Short mmCIF file of C-alpha atoms and ligand atoms in Angstrom, two decimals:
data_model
loop_
_atom_site.label_atom_id
_atom_site.label_comp_id
_atom_site.label_asym_id
_atom_site.label_seq_id
_atom_site.Cartn_x
_atom_site.Cartn_y
_atom_site.Cartn_z
CA MET M 1 -10.35 -95.77 107.75
CA ARG M 2 -8.54 -98.45 109.74
CA THR M 3 -4.74 -98.49 109.69
CA ALA M 4 -2.35 -101.45 109.41
CA GLY M 5 1.28 -102.32 108.77
CA LEU M 6 2.64 -103.66 105.48
CA TYR M 7 5.55 -106.13 105.51
CA ILE M 8 7.38 -107.14 102.34
CA HIS M 9 9.79 -110.07 102.44
CA ILE M 10 12.82 -110.15 100.13
CA PRO M 11 14.30 -113.62 100.65
CA PHE M 12 17.64 -113.14 98.89
CA CYS M 13 21.10 -112.94 100.46
CA ARG M 14 24.63 -112.87 99.10
CA SER M 15 25.47 -115.98 101.12
CA LYS M 16 23.94 -117.78 104.06
CA CYS M 17 25.22 -116.80 107.53
CA PHE M 18 26.24 -119.71 109.77
CA TYR M 19 23.49 -119.15 112.36
CA CYS M 20 20.63 -118.31 110.01
CA ASP M 21 17.42 -120.29 109.72
CA PHE M 22 15.34 -117.42 108.30
CA CYS M 23 13.61 -117.84 104.98
CA SER M 24 16.49 -116.58 102.86
CA TYR M 25 18.39 -117.98 99.90
CA ALA M 26 21.84 -117.29 98.50
CA GLY M 27 22.03 -116.99 94.72
CA MET M 28 18.73 -117.07 92.78
CA GLU M 29 19.66 -113.76 91.07
CA GLU M 30 17.78 -114.96 87.99
CA LEU M 31 14.53 -114.80 90.00
CA HIS M 32 14.87 -111.25 91.32
CA ALA M 33 12.92 -109.42 88.59
CA ASP M 34 10.11 -112.00 88.50
CA TYR M 35 9.90 -111.99 92.28
CA VAL M 36 9.34 -108.22 92.35
CA GLN M 37 6.59 -108.55 89.73
CA ALA M 38 5.02 -111.34 91.80
CA LEU M 39 5.10 -109.13 94.93
CA LEU M 40 3.30 -106.36 93.06
CA ALA M 41 0.75 -108.86 91.76
CA GLU M 42 0.17 -110.19 95.28
CA ALA M 43 -0.31 -106.59 96.49
CA ALA M 44 -2.93 -106.06 93.76
CA ASN M 45 -4.64 -109.37 94.69
CA GLU M 46 -4.85 -108.27 98.32
CA SER M 47 -6.35 -104.88 97.48
CA GLY M 48 -9.83 -106.45 97.53
CA SER M 49 -9.58 -107.36 101.21
CA TRP M 50 -7.16 -104.62 102.30
CA GLY M 51 -8.03 -101.77 99.89
CA GLU M 52 -10.02 -99.91 102.55
CA THR M 53 -7.06 -100.02 104.96
CA LEU M 54 -4.48 -97.26 105.16
CA PHE M 55 -0.97 -98.64 105.59
CA ASP M 56 0.81 -96.25 107.91
CA THR M 57 3.95 -98.36 108.32
CA VAL M 58 5.88 -100.27 105.66
CA TYR M 59 8.74 -102.64 106.46
CA ILE M 60 10.86 -104.13 103.69
CA GLY M 61 12.76 -106.96 105.34
CA GLY M 62 14.55 -110.15 104.51
CA GLY M 63 16.81 -111.77 103.68
CA THR M 64 18.66 -108.77 102.40
CA PRO M 65 16.38 -106.35 100.52
CA THR M 66 19.41 -104.42 99.24
CA GLN M 67 20.56 -107.59 97.47
CA LEU M 68 18.04 -106.59 94.79
CA ALA M 69 19.31 -104.22 92.10
CA LEU M 70 18.39 -100.62 92.89
CA ASP M 71 16.05 -100.28 89.89
CA LEU M 72 14.07 -103.33 91.07
CA LEU M 73 13.80 -102.00 94.61
CA LEU M 74 12.67 -98.62 93.35
CA ASN M 75 10.17 -100.16 90.98
CA LEU M 76 8.74 -102.16 93.89
CA TRP M 77 8.49 -99.21 96.24
CA GLU M 78 7.18 -96.72 93.67
CA SER M 79 4.58 -99.12 92.24
CA LEU M 80 3.13 -100.21 95.58
CA PRO M 81 0.85 -97.18 96.11
CA THR M 82 -0.98 -97.99 92.87
CA ARG M 83 -1.95 -101.34 94.45
CA LEU M 84 -2.49 -100.51 98.13
CA PRO M 85 -3.22 -97.24 100.01
CA ILE M 86 -0.01 -96.09 101.71
CA ALA M 87 -0.09 -93.08 104.05
CA ALA M 88 1.95 -90.10 102.87
CA GLU M 89 3.61 -89.84 106.30
CA ALA M 90 4.13 -93.61 106.73
CA GLU M 91 7.18 -94.90 108.55
CA VAL M 92 9.06 -96.77 105.80
CA THR M 93 11.88 -99.06 106.94
CA ILE M 94 14.28 -101.03 104.82
CA GLU M 95 16.71 -103.61 106.11
CA ALA M 96 20.18 -103.58 104.64
CA ASN M 97 23.41 -105.40 105.27
CA PRO M 98 26.79 -103.69 105.28
CA GLY M 99 28.68 -104.61 102.15
CA THR M 100 25.49 -104.53 100.06
CA VAL M 101 24.82 -100.78 100.21
CA GLY M 102 26.74 -97.65 99.31
CA ARG M 103 25.95 -94.00 99.46
CA THR M 104 24.30 -93.85 96.01
CA THR M 105 21.80 -96.62 96.78
CA LEU M 106 21.01 -95.14 100.17
CA SER M 107 20.59 -91.59 98.79
CA VAL M 108 18.22 -92.81 96.10
CA LEU M 109 16.16 -94.80 98.64
CA ARG M 110 16.04 -91.86 101.03
CA SER M 111 14.92 -89.49 98.27
CA ALA M 112 12.24 -92.00 97.25
CA GLY M 113 10.68 -91.77 100.72
CA VAL M 114 12.34 -94.57 102.69
CA ASN M 115 12.81 -92.88 106.07
CA ARG M 116 14.16 -95.58 108.37
CA LEU M 117 17.15 -97.87 107.87
CA SER M 118 17.89 -101.04 109.81
CA LEU M 119 21.47 -102.21 109.37
CA GLY M 120 22.42 -105.82 110.14
CA VAL M 121 25.74 -104.97 111.78
CA GLN M 122 25.56 -107.91 114.26
CA SER M 123 29.05 -107.30 115.68
CA LEU M 124 31.81 -104.73 115.63
CA ASN M 125 34.45 -107.39 116.16
CA GLU M 126 36.15 -108.93 113.10
CA GLN M 127 36.58 -112.36 114.66
CA GLU M 128 32.94 -112.53 115.72
CA LEU M 129 31.76 -111.57 112.23
CA ARG M 130 33.80 -114.46 110.79
CA LEU M 131 32.41 -116.86 113.41
CA LEU M 132 28.87 -115.84 112.41
CA GLY M 133 29.67 -116.27 108.72
CA ARG M 134 28.79 -112.65 107.93
CA VAL M 135 30.03 -111.43 104.56
CA HIS M 136 30.97 -107.94 105.75
CA THR M 137 33.86 -106.54 107.76
CA VAL M 138 33.82 -104.07 110.64
CA ASP M 139 35.11 -101.35 108.27
CA GLU M 140 32.23 -102.05 105.89
CA ALA M 141 29.75 -101.77 108.76
CA ARG M 142 31.19 -98.39 109.74
CA ALA M 143 31.20 -97.28 106.08
CA ALA M 144 27.52 -98.26 105.71
CA ILE M 145 26.60 -96.22 108.79
CA GLU M 146 28.50 -93.22 107.49
CA ALA M 147 26.91 -93.59 104.05
CA ALA M 148 23.46 -93.76 105.69
CA ARG M 149 24.08 -90.50 107.54
CA GLN M 150 25.38 -88.81 104.39
CA ALA M 151 22.31 -90.02 102.52
CA GLY M 152 20.13 -88.25 105.12
CA PHE M 153 18.89 -91.17 107.22
CA ASP M 154 18.14 -89.75 110.67
CA ASN M 155 16.34 -92.83 111.95
CA LEU M 156 18.87 -95.61 111.99
CA ASN M 157 18.73 -98.98 113.72
CA LEU M 158 21.69 -101.27 114.32
CA ASP M 159 21.17 -104.98 115.00
CA LEU M 160 23.71 -106.64 117.30
CA ILE M 161 23.96 -110.25 118.52
CA PHE M 162 25.33 -111.31 121.90
CA GLY M 163 26.05 -114.60 123.63
CA LEU M 164 28.38 -115.80 120.88
CA PRO M 165 30.53 -118.88 121.49
CA GLY M 166 33.68 -117.72 123.26
CA GLN M 167 32.48 -114.09 123.60
CA SER M 168 33.42 -112.59 126.97
CA LEU M 169 31.49 -110.01 128.94
CA ALA M 170 34.37 -107.56 128.40
CA GLU M 171 34.20 -108.04 124.61
CA TRP M 172 30.45 -107.46 124.63
CA HIS M 173 30.99 -104.35 126.75
CA ARG M 174 33.46 -103.05 124.16
CA SER M 175 31.06 -103.79 121.29
CA LEU M 176 28.24 -101.94 123.04
CA GLU M 177 30.42 -98.91 123.69
CA GLN M 178 31.53 -98.85 120.08
CA ALA M 179 27.93 -99.12 118.93
CA LEU M 180 26.86 -96.29 121.25
CA ALA M 181 29.70 -94.13 119.93
CA LEU M 182 28.05 -94.42 116.50
CA ALA M 183 24.94 -92.77 118.00
CA PRO M 184 22.18 -94.77 116.29
CA GLU M 185 18.59 -93.74 117.04
CA HIS M 186 17.68 -97.35 117.73
CA LEU M 187 19.36 -100.60 118.79
CA SER M 188 18.07 -104.17 118.55
CA LEU M 189 20.06 -106.64 120.64
CA TYR M 190 19.43 -110.35 120.24
CA ALA M 191 20.82 -113.31 122.13
CA LEU M 192 22.26 -115.82 119.68
CA LEU M 193 19.95 -118.79 119.18
CA ILE M 194 21.54 -121.98 117.95
CA GLU M 195 19.11 -123.29 115.35
CA GLU M 196 19.19 -126.94 114.44
CA GLY M 197 20.58 -127.73 111.01
CA THR M 198 22.70 -124.56 110.76
CA PRO M 199 26.49 -124.72 110.29
CA LEU M 200 26.91 -123.08 113.71
CA ALA M 201 24.93 -125.88 115.40
CA GLU M 202 27.14 -128.36 113.58
CA HIS M 203 30.35 -126.59 114.66
CA ILE M 204 29.15 -126.77 118.27
CA ALA M 205 28.11 -130.43 117.98
CA GLN M 206 31.58 -131.24 116.59
CA GLY M 207 33.20 -129.50 119.55
CA ARG M 208 34.83 -126.86 117.34
CA LEU M 209 32.96 -124.11 119.19
CA SER M 210 31.75 -123.88 122.77
CA PRO M 211 27.97 -124.05 123.36
CA PRO M 212 26.24 -120.84 124.49
CA ASP M 213 26.41 -120.06 128.20
CA ASP M 214 22.94 -118.92 129.33
CA ASP M 215 24.16 -117.32 132.56
CA LEU M 216 26.76 -115.29 130.70
CA ALA M 217 24.16 -114.26 128.10
CA ALA M 218 21.91 -113.08 130.97
CA ASP M 219 24.81 -111.01 132.36
CA MET M 220 25.33 -109.52 128.89
CA TYR M 221 21.67 -108.57 128.69
CA GLU M 222 21.80 -106.95 132.14
CA LEU M 223 24.90 -105.01 131.14
CA ALA M 224 23.18 -103.81 127.95
CA GLN M 225 20.17 -102.58 129.93
CA ASP M 226 22.43 -100.56 132.26
CA LEU M 227 24.72 -99.13 129.57
CA LEU M 228 21.96 -98.16 127.20
CA GLU M 229 19.87 -96.56 129.87
CA ALA M 230 22.88 -94.53 131.04
CA ALA M 231 23.48 -93.47 127.43
CA GLY M 232 19.93 -92.04 127.11
CA TYR M 233 18.15 -94.93 125.39
CA ARG M 234 14.72 -96.10 126.41
CA HIS M 235 14.17 -99.81 126.65
CA TYR M 236 10.73 -100.37 125.10
CA GLU M 237 10.67 -104.04 124.12
CA ILE M 238 12.62 -107.03 125.43
CA SER M 239 15.20 -106.71 122.61
CA ASN M 240 14.74 -103.10 121.52
CA TRP M 241 15.88 -99.66 122.65
CA ALA M 242 15.27 -96.22 121.15
CA ARG M 243 17.01 -92.96 121.92
CA SER M 244 14.91 -90.78 124.22
CA SER M 245 13.69 -87.57 122.68
CA SER M 246 11.47 -84.66 123.67
CA ASP M 247 8.72 -86.16 121.46
CA ASP M 248 8.44 -89.09 123.89
CA ARG M 249 6.35 -87.09 126.34
CA GLY M 250 2.86 -88.45 126.77
CA HIS M 251 3.60 -91.62 124.78
CA ARG M 252 4.01 -95.06 126.26
CA ALA M 253 6.67 -96.06 123.70
CA PRO M 254 9.48 -93.72 122.62
CA ALA M 255 8.87 -91.65 119.49
CA LEU M 256 11.88 -93.31 117.84
CA ALA M 257 10.55 -96.83 118.49
CA CYS M 258 9.95 -98.91 115.37
CA GLN M 259 6.28 -98.08 114.74
CA HIS M 260 5.88 -101.09 112.45
CA ASN M 261 7.12 -103.62 114.99
CA LEU M 262 4.98 -101.97 117.69
CA LYS M 263 1.98 -103.14 115.67
CA TYR M 264 3.12 -106.77 116.04
CA TRP M 265 3.59 -106.46 119.79
CA ARG M 266 0.28 -104.63 120.23
CA ASN M 267 -1.37 -107.37 118.17
CA GLU M 268 -2.67 -104.93 115.55
CA PRO M 269 -3.36 -105.85 111.90
CA TYR M 270 -0.68 -106.19 109.26
CA LEU M 271 -0.42 -107.59 105.76
CA GLY M 272 2.66 -109.56 104.71
CA LEU M 273 3.68 -109.95 101.07
CA GLY M 274 6.22 -112.41 99.69
CA VAL M 275 7.48 -115.82 100.68
CA ALA M 276 7.14 -116.78 104.35
CA ALA M 277 5.37 -113.49 105.10
CA HIS M 278 2.66 -113.56 107.78
CA SER M 279 -0.55 -111.55 107.88
CA TYR M 280 -3.03 -110.79 110.64
CA ASP M 281 -6.34 -109.06 109.91
CA GLY M 282 -7.64 -109.17 113.48
CA GLN M 283 -9.40 -112.51 112.95
CA HIS M 284 -7.07 -114.69 110.87
CA ARG M 285 -3.37 -115.41 111.08
CA CYS M 286 -1.99 -116.53 107.71
CA ALA M 287 1.45 -117.52 106.41
CA ASN M 288 2.70 -117.64 102.84
CA LEU M 289 4.60 -120.55 101.33
CA GLN M 290 8.41 -120.45 101.58
CA GLU M 291 9.81 -121.28 98.14
CA PRO M 292 10.43 -118.30 95.78
CA ARG M 293 10.10 -120.29 92.53
CA LEU M 294 6.80 -121.80 93.60
CA TYR M 295 5.60 -118.39 94.85
CA ILE M 296 6.32 -116.77 91.46
CA GLU M 297 4.70 -119.66 89.58
CA ARG M 298 1.52 -119.69 91.66
CA ILE M 299 1.10 -115.92 91.47
CA ALA M 300 1.53 -116.09 87.67
CA ARG M 301 -1.21 -118.76 87.51
CA GLY M 302 -3.55 -116.74 89.70
CA LEU M 303 -3.36 -119.26 92.56
CA SER M 304 -3.16 -118.63 96.29
CA VAL M 305 0.28 -118.44 97.91
CA ARG M 306 -1.02 -119.11 101.42
CA ALA M 307 0.57 -122.08 103.19
CA SER M 308 -1.77 -121.79 106.17
CA CYS M 309 -4.58 -119.64 107.48
CA LEU M 310 -5.98 -119.98 110.95
CA HIS M 311 -9.23 -118.47 112.16
CA LEU M 312 -8.42 -117.33 115.68
CA MET M 313 -10.85 -118.00 118.48
CA GLU M 314 -11.30 -115.44 121.24
CA GLU M 315 -9.02 -117.45 123.57
CA ASP M 316 -6.24 -117.45 120.95
CA ARG M 317 -6.49 -113.69 120.46
CA LEU M 318 -6.37 -113.18 124.20
CA ALA M 319 -3.31 -115.41 124.62
CA GLU M 320 -1.50 -113.70 121.72
CA THR M 321 -2.32 -110.25 123.08
CA MET M 322 -0.90 -111.23 126.48
CA MET M 323 2.27 -112.86 125.15
CA LEU M 324 3.04 -110.15 122.61
CA GLY M 325 2.06 -107.26 124.88
CA LEU M 326 4.22 -108.48 127.73
CA ARG M 327 7.24 -108.24 125.44
CA LEU M 328 6.78 -104.48 125.64
CA ILE M 329 8.30 -102.70 128.62
CA GLU M 330 5.05 -100.68 128.87
CA GLY M 331 3.26 -104.03 129.30
CA ILE M 332 -0.50 -104.38 129.01
CA ASP M 333 -2.77 -101.46 129.79
CA ARG M 334 -5.84 -102.38 131.85
CA ASN M 335 -8.22 -99.95 130.16
CA GLU M 336 -7.17 -100.85 126.63
CA PHE M 337 -7.50 -104.54 127.42
CA ALA M 338 -11.00 -104.10 128.90
CA TYR M 339 -12.06 -101.96 125.91
CA ARG M 340 -10.79 -104.55 123.43
CA PHE M 341 -12.05 -107.72 125.08
CA GLY M 342 -14.90 -106.57 127.32
CA HIS M 343 -13.28 -108.16 130.39
CA GLU M 344 -10.95 -106.92 133.10
CA LEU M 345 -7.44 -108.43 133.12
CA GLU M 346 -7.91 -109.97 136.58
CA GLU M 347 -11.29 -111.38 135.62
CA LEU M 348 -9.57 -113.65 133.09
CA TYR M 349 -6.06 -114.04 134.48
CA GLY M 350 -6.30 -113.18 138.20
CA PRO M 351 -4.61 -116.31 139.64
CA THR M 352 -1.86 -116.29 136.97
CA ILE M 353 -1.12 -112.60 137.51
CA ARG M 354 -1.00 -113.07 141.29
CA LYS M 355 1.28 -116.10 140.97
CA LEU M 356 3.74 -114.38 138.60
CA GLY M 357 3.61 -111.22 140.70
CA GLY M 358 4.46 -113.28 143.79
CA GLN M 359 7.42 -114.80 141.96
CA GLY M 360 8.76 -111.35 141.18
CA LEU M 361 8.27 -111.78 137.44
CA LEU M 362 5.35 -109.38 136.92
CA GLU M 363 4.80 -105.85 138.15
CA VAL M 364 1.13 -105.11 138.78
CA ASP M 365 -0.40 -101.65 139.38
CA GLU M 366 -3.47 -99.58 138.55
CA VAL M 367 -2.25 -98.89 134.98
CA GLY M 368 -1.61 -102.49 134.02
CA ILE M 369 0.88 -105.35 134.19
CA ARG M 370 4.41 -105.63 132.85
CA LEU M 371 7.50 -107.82 133.18
CA THR M 372 9.91 -106.94 135.97
CA ARG M 373 13.61 -106.76 135.17
CA ARG M 374 13.92 -110.37 136.34
CA GLY M 375 10.84 -111.28 134.31
CA ARG M 376 12.54 -110.04 131.13
CA LEU M 377 15.21 -112.68 131.62
CA LEU M 378 12.57 -115.38 132.02
CA GLY M 379 10.08 -114.11 129.46
CA ASN M 380 9.32 -117.51 127.94
CA ARG M 381 8.37 -118.90 131.35
CA VAL M 382 5.94 -116.00 131.85
CA PHE M 383 4.44 -116.20 128.33
CA ALA M 384 3.80 -119.94 128.71
CA GLU M 385 1.48 -119.19 131.65
CA PHE M 386 -0.93 -117.36 129.33
CA LEU M 387 -1.29 -120.13 126.75
CA PRO M 388 -4.88 -121.34 126.42
S1 SF4 I 1 21.97 -111.75 106.08
FE1 SF4 I 1 20.32 -112.23 107.55
S2 SF4 I 1 18.79 -113.36 106.38
FE2 SF4 I 1 20.68 -113.33 105.16
S3 SF4 I 1 21.68 -115.23 105.66
FE3 SF4 I 1 22.52 -113.67 107.05
S4 SF4 I 1 21.22 -113.76 108.89
FE4 SF4 I 1 20.16 -114.88 107.26
#
């Protein structure tokens, strides 16, 4: 039986953060119950095409999944296996934001089989949280982490953002040390992107905040790589680190890596349910429509909720495999590539690989190719070279 990942998008948030352009909506509480029913109906609709697939990772993301009432979340999670085959030992992640979860919710989720928690901490500095428009405080972030531990979560990710307007290298250093002192199993560190149309972009355009400084953000990234490595974390994807453990031996990615996200980077199949969710079955890349009301309505009328579906040609699958795979620190394995596509890496990309190697952006050896430390800072330049 083939395996795949299952992603479920919950597009609701308490309020909209100033930098956010994700598919998420504040308010809309009146839709929550119908949305969960629609998700379950979409899962049942997909069982025809995906019923023979075993889902060995589940990721409930958002938005803020814990914005849903606990009984709705539980109903969703407990009803899913009657629609789609979910492996008993699946990695099951839920995203949560501090201020939206307490110990009771987390204990119930943990007992129900959710075994990985990703907390949107973003910063451990009060002023930075306000600048980002986050609803929680530093104390609430710490309380959520403590509640997660008490609830029995032993696979915890913290998200942090760097490169904030006005943030100094010393402040980022302090934030990283504080985060490390909390001993999470996993850290995701993202450079702040200023998305057009967000309040943050407007504040910068009005001169109320300074624009991001790319050189400083690069220094922050370098610092993170050094500090996390020294603290015993393995860098396994451009923005992701997992604590090293004895189970890592013999595996290219650390055992505590997010197994669901590894599927994206290894270009393996996944099914996405809910608004704005994407799916990839190995041949087609599809995206769902973005509007929750329309999604609920169309599901109720038995209509498709796809906004787009693209049949990928061989050259598209190759390009995606290269761009996604190079995000991983392990890079692209020669043998796996040849097995999957029937061609050697150099046969298809020889001149590009030699050029990027010569520029010090790619490391090339008998196992495969991967970004160098410098290449990680210039990832987009490298990825663009593999576009068809
Ligand atoms: S919590 Fe996340 S999804 Fe929701 S508004 Fe903030 S950044 Fe966007």
